[in-house]
CSV table of C-alpha atoms in Angstrom, one decimal:
chain,number,residue,atom,x,y,z
C,587,MET,CA,-8.4,17.1,4.6
C,588,LYS,CA,-5.1,18.8,5.4
C,589,ILE,CA,-4.8,21.9,3.2
C,590,ALA,CA,-1.9,24.4,2.8
C,591,VAL,CA,-3.2,27.9,2.0
C,592,ALA,CA,-0.8,30.2,0.1
C,593,VAL,CA,-1.1,33.6,1.8
C,594,SER,CA,0.5,36.7,0.4
C,595,GLY,CA,-1.0,39.1,3.0
C,596,GLY,CA,-3.8,40.3,0.7
C,597,ILE,CA,-7.5,40.0,1.3
C,598,ASP,CA,-8.1,37.2,-1.2
C,599,SER,CA,-5.7,34.6,0.2
C,600,LEU,CA,-6.7,35.4,3.8
C,601,TYR,CA,-10.3,34.9,2.9
C,602,ALA,CA,-9.4,31.5,1.4
C,603,LEU,CA,-7.6,30.6,4.6
C,604,ILE,CA,-10.4,31.7,7.0
C,605,THR,CA,-13.3,30.1,5.0
C,606,LEU,CA,-11.5,26.8,4.7
C,607,LYS,CA,-10.9,26.7,8.5
C,608,GLU,CA,-14.5,27.6,9.1
C,609,GLN,CA,-15.5,24.7,6.9
C,610,GLY,CA,-13.7,22.4,9.3
C,611,HIS,CA,-10.6,21.6,7.3
C,612,ASP,CA,-7.1,21.1,8.8
C,613,VAL,CA,-5.4,24.2,7.4
C,614,PHE,CA,-2.1,25.9,7.8
C,615,ALA,CA,-0.8,29.1,6.1
C,616,LEU,CA,2.1,29.0,3.7
C,617,HIS,CA,3.8,32.3,2.7
C,618,ALA,CA,6.3,32.3,-0.2
C,619,ARG,CA,9.1,34.8,0.1
C,620,PHE,CA,9.8,35.5,-3.6
C,621,THR,CA,11.7,38.8,-3.3
C,622,ASP,CA,13.1,41.1,-0.7
C,623,THR,CA,10.3,43.7,0.0
C,624,GLU,CA,10.4,47.1,1.7
C,625,ASN,CA,7.3,46.3,3.7
C,626,ASP,CA,7.6,42.7,4.9
C,627,PRO,CA,4.1,41.3,5.5
C,628,VAL,CA,5.3,38.3,7.6
C,629,PRO,CA,5.0,40.0,11.1
C,630,ALA,CA,1.4,41.0,10.3
C,631,LEU,CA,0.6,37.6,8.9
C,632,GLN,CA,2.0,36.0,12.1
C,633,ALA,CA,-0.3,38.2,14.1
C,634,VAL,CA,-3.4,37.3,12.1
C,635,CYS,CA,-2.7,33.6,11.9
C,636,GLY,CA,-1.9,33.6,15.7
C,637,SER,CA,-5.2,35.2,16.4
C,638,LEU,CA,-7.0,32.5,14.4
C,639,GLY,CA,-5.0,29.6,15.9
C,640,ILE,CA,-3.5,28.7,12.5
C,641,SER,CA,0.2,27.9,12.0
C,642,LEU,CA,2.2,29.9,9.5
C,643,HIS,CA,5.1,28.5,7.5
C,644,ILE,CA,7.6,30.6,5.5
C,645,ALA,CA,9.1,29.2,2.2
C,646,ASP,CA,12.2,31.1,1.1
C,647,LEU,CA,12.0,30.8,-2.7
C,648,ARG,CA,13.9,33.9,-3.6
C,649,ALA,CA,16.7,32.1,-5.5
C,650,ASP,CA,14.2,30.0,-7.4
C,651,PHE,CA,12.1,33.0,-8.2
C,652,SER,CA,15.1,34.9,-9.5
C,653,GLU,CA,16.0,32.1,-11.9
C,654,ASN,CA,12.6,30.9,-12.9
C,655,VAL,CA,10.7,34.2,-13.2
C,656,VAL,CA,13.0,37.3,-13.1
C,657,ARG,CA,15.7,36.0,-15.4
C,658,PRO,CA,13.2,34.9,-18.1
C,659,PHE,CA,11.7,38.3,-17.7
C,660,PHE,CA,15.0,39.9,-18.8
C,661,ASP,CA,15.7,37.2,-21.4
C,662,LEU,CA,12.4,37.8,-23.2
C,663,TYR,CA,13.0,41.5,-23.3
C,664,LYS,CA,16.5,40.9,-24.7
C,665,SER,CA,14.9,38.9,-27.5
C,666,ALA,CA,12.3,41.7,-28.3
C,667,GLN,CA,9.4,39.9,-26.6
C,668,THR,CA,7.0,41.1,-23.9
C,669,PRO,CA,6.9,38.5,-21.1
C,670,ASN,CA,4.0,37.5,-18.9
C,671,PRO,CA,5.8,36.9,-15.5
C,672,CYS,CA,2.5,36.0,-13.7
C,673,ALA,CA,2.0,33.0,-16.0
C,674,LEU,CA,5.6,31.9,-15.5
C,675,CYS,CA,5.2,32.3,-11.7
C,676,ASN,CA,2.1,30.2,-11.6
C,677,LYS,CA,3.7,27.5,-13.6
C,678,SER,CA,7.1,27.2,-11.9
C,679,MET,CA,6.6,28.8,-8.5
C,680,LYS,CA,3.1,28.9,-7.0
C,681,PHE,CA,2.0,25.5,-8.5
C,682,GLY,CA,5.6,24.3,-8.8
C,683,LYS,CA,8.0,25.0,-5.9
C,684,LEU,CA,5.4,26.2,-3.4
C,685,LEU,CA,3.1,23.2,-4.1
C,686,GLU,CA,6.2,20.9,-3.5
C,687,LYS,CA,6.8,22.7,-0.2
C,688,ALA,CA,3.1,22.3,0.8
C,689,LYS,CA,3.2,18.5,0.1
C,690,GLU,CA,6.5,18.3,2.1
C,691,LEU,CA,4.6,19.8,5.0
C,692,GLY,CA,1.9,17.1,4.7
C,693,ALA,CA,-0.7,18.9,2.8
C,694,GLU,CA,-3.0,17.1,0.4
C,695,LYS,CA,-4.0,20.3,-1.4
C,696,LEU,CA,-2.7,23.8,-1.9
C,697,ALA,CA,-5.4,26.5,-1.8
C,698,THR,CA,-4.9,29.9,-3.3
C,699,GLY,CA,-6.7,33.2,-3.7
C,700,HIS,CA,-7.1,32.9,-7.5
C,701,TYR,CA,-10.4,33.7,-9.0
C,702,VAL,CA,-10.9,30.5,-11.0
C,703,LYS,CA,-13.0,27.3,-10.8
C,704,SER,CA,-11.8,23.7,-10.7
C,705,VAL,CA,-14.8,21.6,-11.7
C,706,PRO,CA,-15.4,18.4,-13.7
C,707,PHE,CA,-14.9,18.9,-17.4
C,708,GLU,CA,-18.0,17.7,-19.3
C,709,ASN,CA,-19.3,18.2,-22.8
C,710,GLU,CA,-20.9,16.0,-25.5
C,711,LEU,CA,-17.7,14.1,-25.9
C,712,THR,CA,-16.9,13.1,-22.3
C,713,LYS,CA,-18.0,13.2,-18.7
C,714,THR,CA,-15.1,11.3,-17.2
C,715,PHE,CA,-12.0,13.5,-17.9
C,716,GLY,CA,-11.9,14.9,-14.4
C,717,ASN,CA,-11.5,18.4,-12.9
C,718,CYS,CA,-10.3,21.2,-15.1
C,719,ILE,CA,-10.0,25.0,-14.9
C,720,GLN,CA,-13.0,27.1,-15.7
C,721,CYS,CA,-13.5,30.9,-15.6
C,722,ALA,CA,-14.5,32.4,-12.3
C,723,GLU,CA,-18.0,33.5,-11.5
C,724,ASP,CA,-16.7,37.1,-11.3
C,725,ILE,CA,-15.6,37.4,-14.9
C,726,THR,CA,-14.0,40.8,-14.2
C,727,LYS,CA,-11.6,39.2,-11.8
C,728,ASP,CA,-11.1,35.9,-13.6
C,729,GLN,CA,-7.5,34.8,-13.5
C,730,SER,CA,-7.6,31.6,-15.7
C,731,TYR,CA,-5.5,33.4,-18.4
C,732,PHE,CA,-2.6,33.4,-16.0
C,733,LEU,CA,-2.9,29.6,-15.4
C,734,ALA,CA,-2.6,28.7,-19.1
C,735,LEU,CA,1.0,27.5,-18.9
C,736,THR,CA,0.5,25.5,-15.6
C,737,PRO,CA,0.3,21.7,-16.0
C,738,LEU,CA,-3.1,20.2,-15.3
C,739,GLU,CA,-1.7,17.6,-12.9
C,740,ASN,CA,-0.4,20.5,-10.7
C,741,LEU,CA,-3.7,22.4,-10.9
C,742,ARG,CA,-5.6,19.3,-9.8
C,743,SER,CA,-3.7,19.5,-6.5
C,744,ALA,CA,-5.1,23.0,-6.0
C,745,LEU,CA,-8.2,24.4,-4.4
C,746,PHE,CA,-9.8,27.8,-5.3
C,747,PRO,CA,-12.2,28.9,-2.6
C,748,LEU,CA,-12.9,32.2,-4.4
C,749,ALA,CA,-14.4,30.4,-7.5
C,750,GLY,CA,-17.9,31.6,-7.0
C,751,LYS,CA,-17.2,34.8,-5.2
C,752,THR,CA,-17.1,38.5,-6.2
C,753,LYS,CA,-14.5,40.9,-4.9
C,754,GLU,CA,-17.2,43.0,-3.3
C,755,ALA,CA,-18.7,40.1,-1.5
C,756,ILE,CA,-15.3,39.1,-0.1
C,757,LYS,CA,-14.6,42.6,1.1
C,758,ASN,CA,-17.9,42.7,2.9
C,759,GLU,CA,-17.4,39.3,4.5
C,760,MET,CA,-13.9,40.2,5.7
C,761,ALA,CA,-15.2,43.5,7.1
C,762,GLU,CA,-17.8,41.6,9.1
C,763,ARG,CA,-15.1,39.3,10.6
C,764,ASN,CA,-13.1,42.4,11.5
C,765,ILE,CA,-9.9,41.0,10.1
C,766,THR,CA,-6.9,43.3,9.6
C,767,ILE,CA,-5.4,42.8,6.1
C,768,PRO,CA,-1.6,43.0,6.2
C,769,CYS,CA,-1.5,44.1,2.5
C,770,PRO,CA,-4.8,45.9,1.8
C,771,LYS,CA,-3.7,47.3,-1.6
C,772,GLU,CA,-4.4,45.4,-4.8
C,773,SER,CA,-1.5,43.6,-6.2
C,774,GLN,CA,0.7,45.4,-8.8
C,775,GLU,CA,0.7,44.4,-12.4
C,776,VAL,CA,4.1,42.8,-11.9
C,777,CYS,CA,4.7,42.2,-8.2
C,778,PHE,CA,8.5,42.4,-8.3
C,779,VAL,CA,8.7,45.6,-10.4
C,780,PRO,CA,8.4,48.7,-8.1
C,781,ASN,CA,5.7,51.1,-9.2
C,782,ASP,CA,5.1,49.0,-12.3
C,783,ASP,CA,8.1,50.9,-13.9
C,784,TYR,CA,9.6,48.0,-15.9
C,785,ARG,CA,12.0,50.3,-17.8
C,786,SER,CA,13.7,51.4,-14.6
C,787,PHE,CA,13.7,47.8,-13.3
C,788,LEU,CA,15.3,46.5,-16.5
C,789,LEU,CA,18.0,49.2,-16.4
C,790,ALA,CA,18.7,48.6,-12.7
C,791,GLY,CA,19.1,44.9,-13.2
C,792,ALA,CA,21.0,45.1,-16.5
C,793,GLN,CA,24.4,43.9,-15.2
C,794,LYS,CA,23.1,41.1,-12.9
C,795,TYR,CA,20.9,39.6,-15.7
C,796,ASP,CA,23.3,40.3,-18.7
C,797,PHE,CA,20.9,42.8,-20.2
C,798,SER,CA,22.2,45.4,-22.7
C,799,PRO,CA,19.7,48.3,-22.8
C,800,ASN,CA,21.6,50.7,-25.2
C,801,ASN,CA,21.0,48.6,-28.4
C,802,HIS,CA,19.9,51.4,-30.7
C,803,GLY,CA,18.7,50.7,-34.2
C,804,ASP,CA,16.6,52.0,-37.1
C,805,VAL,CA,12.9,52.8,-37.0
C,806,LEU,CA,11.3,51.9,-40.3
C,807,TYR,CA,8.0,53.3,-41.5
C,808,PHE,CA,5.8,50.9,-43.3
C,809,ASP,CA,3.5,52.5,-45.9
C,810,ASN,CA,0.4,50.3,-46.0
C,811,LYS,CA,-0.5,51.6,-49.5
C,812,THR,CA,2.8,51.2,-51.3
C,813,LYS,CA,4.0,48.3,-49.1
C,814,GLU,CA,7.4,50.1,-48.8
C,815,TYR,CA,9.7,50.7,-45.9
C,816,LYS,CA,11.8,53.8,-45.1
C,817,LYS,CA,13.9,54.9,-42.2
C,818,ILE,CA,12.4,57.8,-40.2
C,819,ALA,CA,14.2,57.7,-36.9
C,820,GLU,CA,16.4,55.7,-34.5
C,821,HIS,CA,15.0,53.6,-31.6
C,822,LYS,CA,16.6,53.3,-28.2
C,823,GLY,CA,16.5,49.6,-27.8
C,824,LEU,CA,13.7,47.2,-28.9
C,825,TRP,CA,13.1,46.2,-25.3
C,826,ALA,CA,11.6,49.7,-24.7
C,827,TYR,CA,8.6,49.1,-27.1
C,828,THR,CA,5.8,46.7,-27.6
C,829,GLU,CA,3.5,45.8,-30.5
C,830,GLY,CA,0.5,48.0,-30.7
C,831,GLN,CA,2.1,50.8,-28.7
C,832,ARG,CA,1.2,54.4,-29.7
C,833,LYS,CA,2.3,56.7,-26.9
C,834,GLY,CA,5.9,57.4,-26.0
C,835,LEU,CA,7.5,56.7,-29.4
C,836,GLY,CA,8.9,60.3,-29.6
C,837,ILE,CA,8.6,60.5,-33.4
C,838,ALA,CA,7.1,63.5,-35.1
C,839,TRP,CA,4.8,62.4,-37.9
C,840,THR,CA,1.8,63.5,-39.9
C,841,GLU,CA,-0.4,60.9,-38.3
C,842,PRO,CA,-0.3,58.8,-35.1
C,843,LEU,CA,2.2,56.0,-35.3
C,844,TYR,CA,1.9,52.5,-33.8
C,845,VAL,CA,4.5,49.8,-33.3
C,846,ILE,CA,3.8,47.0,-35.8
C,847,LYS,CA,6.8,44.8,-35.3
C,848,ARG,CA,10.2,44.4,-33.5
C,849,SER,CA,12.8,42.5,-35.5
C,850,ILE,CA,15.6,41.0,-33.4
C,851,ARG,CA,17.2,39.7,-36.6
C,852,ASP,CA,18.2,43.2,-37.9
C,853,ASN,CA,17.4,45.2,-34.8
C,854,THR,CA,14.7,47.3,-36.5
C,855,LEU,CA,11.5,48.8,-35.1
C,856,VAL,CA,8.7,48.8,-37.7
C,857,VAL,CA,5.9,51.5,-37.3
C,858,GLY,CA,2.9,52.4,-39.3
C,859,ASN,CA,-0.6,53.9,-39.1
C,860,LYS,CA,-3.6,52.5,-37.3
C,861,ASP,CA,-4.6,50.4,-40.4
C,862,CYS,CA,-1.5,48.3,-39.8
C,863,ILE,CA,-2.2,47.0,-36.3
C,864,SER,CA,-5.1,44.6,-37.0
C,865,THR,CA,-4.9,40.9,-37.5
C,866,LYS,CA,-7.1,37.8,-37.6
C,867,TYR,CA,-4.3,35.4,-36.8
C,868,ALA,CA,-2.1,34.4,-33.8
C,869,ALA,CA,0.4,31.5,-33.3
C,870,ALA,CA,2.0,30.1,-30.1
C,871,ASN,CA,4.4,27.4,-29.1
C,872,THR,CA,5.7,26.2,-25.7
C,873,LEU,CA,2.2,24.7,-25.5
C,874,ASN,CA,0.4,23.4,-22.4
C,875,PHE,CA,-2.7,21.3,-23.0
C,876,LEU,CA,-5.2,21.1,-20.1
C,877,VAL,CA,-7.7,19.1,-22.2
C,878,PRO,CA,-6.5,17.0,-25.1
C,879,PRO,CA,-7.7,18.5,-28.5
C,880,TYR,CA,-9.8,15.4,-29.4
C,881,LEU,CA,-12.1,16.4,-26.6
C,882,TRP,CA,-12.6,20.0,-27.7
C,883,SER,CA,-16.0,21.1,-28.8
C,884,ASP,CA,-16.6,22.8,-32.1
C,885,GLN,CA,-17.0,26.3,-30.7
C,886,LEU,CA,-13.7,27.8,-29.4
C,887,TYR,CA,-12.6,31.1,-28.1
C,888,ALA,CA,-9.1,32.6,-27.5
C,889,ARG,CA,-7.4,35.5,-25.8
C,890,THR,CA,-4.1,37.0,-26.6
C,891,ARG,CA,-4.0,39.4,-23.6
C,892,PHE,CA,-5.4,39.4,-20.1
C,893,ARG,CA,-7.7,42.4,-20.3
C,894,GLU,CA,-9.8,41.4,-23.4
C,895,LYS,CA,-12.9,39.4,-24.1
C,896,GLN,CA,-12.6,35.9,-25.5
C,897,SER,CA,-13.0,36.0,-29.3
C,898,THR,CA,-14.5,33.2,-31.4
C,899,CYS,CA,-11.9,31.5,-33.6
C,900,LYS,CA,-10.8,28.4,-35.4
C,901,VAL,CA,-7.7,26.6,-34.0
C,902,TYR,CA,-5.2,24.6,-36.0
C,903,LEU,CA,-2.6,22.2,-34.6
C,904,GLN,CA,0.6,22.3,-36.6
C,905,ASN,CA,3.9,20.4,-36.7
C,906,ILE,CA,6.0,21.0,-39.7
C,907,GLN,CA,8.4,18.2,-39.0
C,908,GLU,CA,5.5,15.7,-38.8
C,909,LYS,CA,3.8,17.4,-41.8
C,910,LEU,CA,0.7,17.8,-39.7
C,911,GLU,CA,-1.9,20.6,-39.8
C,912,VAL,CA,-5.2,19.7,-38.3
C,913,LEU,CA,-8.3,21.9,-37.8
C,914,ILE,CA,-9.2,20.9,-34.3
C,915,GLN,CA,-12.9,21.7,-34.5
C,916,ASN,CA,-13.6,19.3,-37.3
C,917,PRO,CA,-15.2,16.2,-35.8
C,918,SER,CA,-13.8,14.0,-38.6
C,919,ASN,CA,-10.3,14.9,-37.4
C,920,SER,CA,-10.7,13.2,-34.0
C,921,LYS,CA,-9.0,10.0,-34.9
C,922,LEU,CA,-6.1,11.9,-36.5
C,923,LEU,CA,-5.7,13.9,-33.3
C,924,ILE,CA,-5.7,10.8,-31.2
C,925,ASP,CA,-3.2,9.0,-33.5
C,926,ASN,CA,-0.9,12.0,-33.3
C,927,ILE,CA,-1.3,12.7,-29.5
C,928,HIS,CA,2.5,12.5,-29.2
C,929,VAL,CA,2.9,15.8,-31.0
C,930,LEU,CA,1.3,17.7,-28.1
C,931,SER,CA,4.6,17.4,-26.1
C,932,ASP,CA,6.8,18.2,-29.1
C,933,SER,CA,8.5,21.6,-28.8
C,934,LYS,CA,8.0,22.1,-32.6
C,935,THR,CA,4.3,21.9,-32.3
C,936,ARG,CA,2.3,25.1,-32.3
C,937,LEU,CA,-1.3,26.3,-32.2
C,938,VAL,CA,-2.5,28.7,-34.9
C,939,VAL,CA,-5.6,30.7,-34.3
C,940,GLU,CA,-7.8,32.3,-36.9
C,941,PHE,CA,-10.2,34.8,-35.3
C,942,THR,CA,-13.6,35.4,-36.7
C,943,GLU,CA,-13.0,39.2,-36.6
C,944,GLU,CA,-9.9,41.3,-36.8
C,945,LYS,CA,-8.4,42.4,-33.5
C,946,GLN,CA,-5.4,44.4,-32.4
C,947,ILE,CA,-2.0,42.8,-33.0
C,948,TYR,CA,-0.5,41.0,-30.0
C,949,ALA,CA,2.9,41.1,-28.3
C,950,PRO,CA,5.1,38.1,-28.8
C,951,GLY,CA,6.0,36.6,-25.4
C,952,GLN,CA,2.5,37.1,-24.0
C,953,ILE,CA,0.1,34.2,-23.5
C,954,LEU,CA,-2.4,32.6,-25.9
C,955,ALA,CA,-5.3,31.0,-23.9
C,956,VAL,CA,-7.9,28.8,-25.6
C,957,TYR,CA,-11.4,28.2,-24.1
C,958,ASP,CA,-14.6,26.4,-25.0
C,959,GLY,CA,-18.1,27.8,-24.8
C,960,GLN,CA,-18.5,26.8,-21.1
C,961,GLY,CA,-15.4,28.8,-20.1
C,962,PHE,CA,-13.1,25.8,-19.7
C,963,LEU,CA,-9.4,26.6,-20.2
C,964,LEU,CA,-8.3,24.1,-22.9
C,965,ALA,CA,-4.7,25.1,-23.7
C,966,GLY,CA,-2.1,27.8,-23.5
C,967,GLY,CA,1.1,28.8,-25.1
C,968,VAL,CA,3.6,31.6,-25.6
C,969,LEU,CA,2.7,33.8,-28.5
C,970,LEU,CA,5.2,34.0,-31.4
């Protein structure tokens, strides 16, 4: 099998490249140039690939990355949301433009250094649906959450050699092979934001991406006992805050304050005490179904942020225009879900999650990921 391996210069992608070659596959390395970087990994990658007898191809995707990942990053901050650029990048770039390039070069599959599994989806309802995404063996490194917006058909063209590996095992194996890693440091939270300083990045790119940072407005305090609001300060732009935030508000108060809500409609920032930042509900649109809901089991879990455990929940499929609200876990609703399969691609459709226990409020713009009890990624969407 001819396999393109997406190599960034980090240890994970190089491990994927080397192990696939050792298994006897016809491999070539494919490096995506997404941004202009201070320390270009290409020369070191050329040296490593040359020593291994593997060809290296460079895909210049800087313009596509700017429009499909960086611009939406600015647009979501403009609309008082907190984007998840990794999910957007996987959808449009790594398993979008880069996958297209791999196939142009003759590859049957694109392998990456993601910590996820691609295995047959099986439960009491089906054994014939085909491969789907499942959480990695090393749950502390699992990256399935970031694939929640990527179409299943694209993911079925991918290979994930790290599926059953731990980070420590990979480090040990690469040390035994005496391979020099061009980019030995772990990836940043957001690869295109220097030093993870998103505020400075937004300010620096304001003119290019039509971003207005100085949009000051009122800070309203919500009294959880009286249910009343009162102005207590002025904020410096809704983009500079996120739901659940406590530090850096710069407001003197008798108790710690947390961001409860950012309202783009009237440009207000709502804050309150800790009692105000819990919820049992979440809703998402811009949905991506990796497994159709009529095949979902009755025990479901969801995540509203990357670094959190999956929480048990009920999941409802809603479409107001179609006057549809269906509890997906109810077996008696299977026929209704099949009959309304067309709503899955409707932009007005959303998933509403009711968690078993309260959890901290989420940031709109982040990702909702829904799983079953076996760790299969069932669906994803953008949180409202």
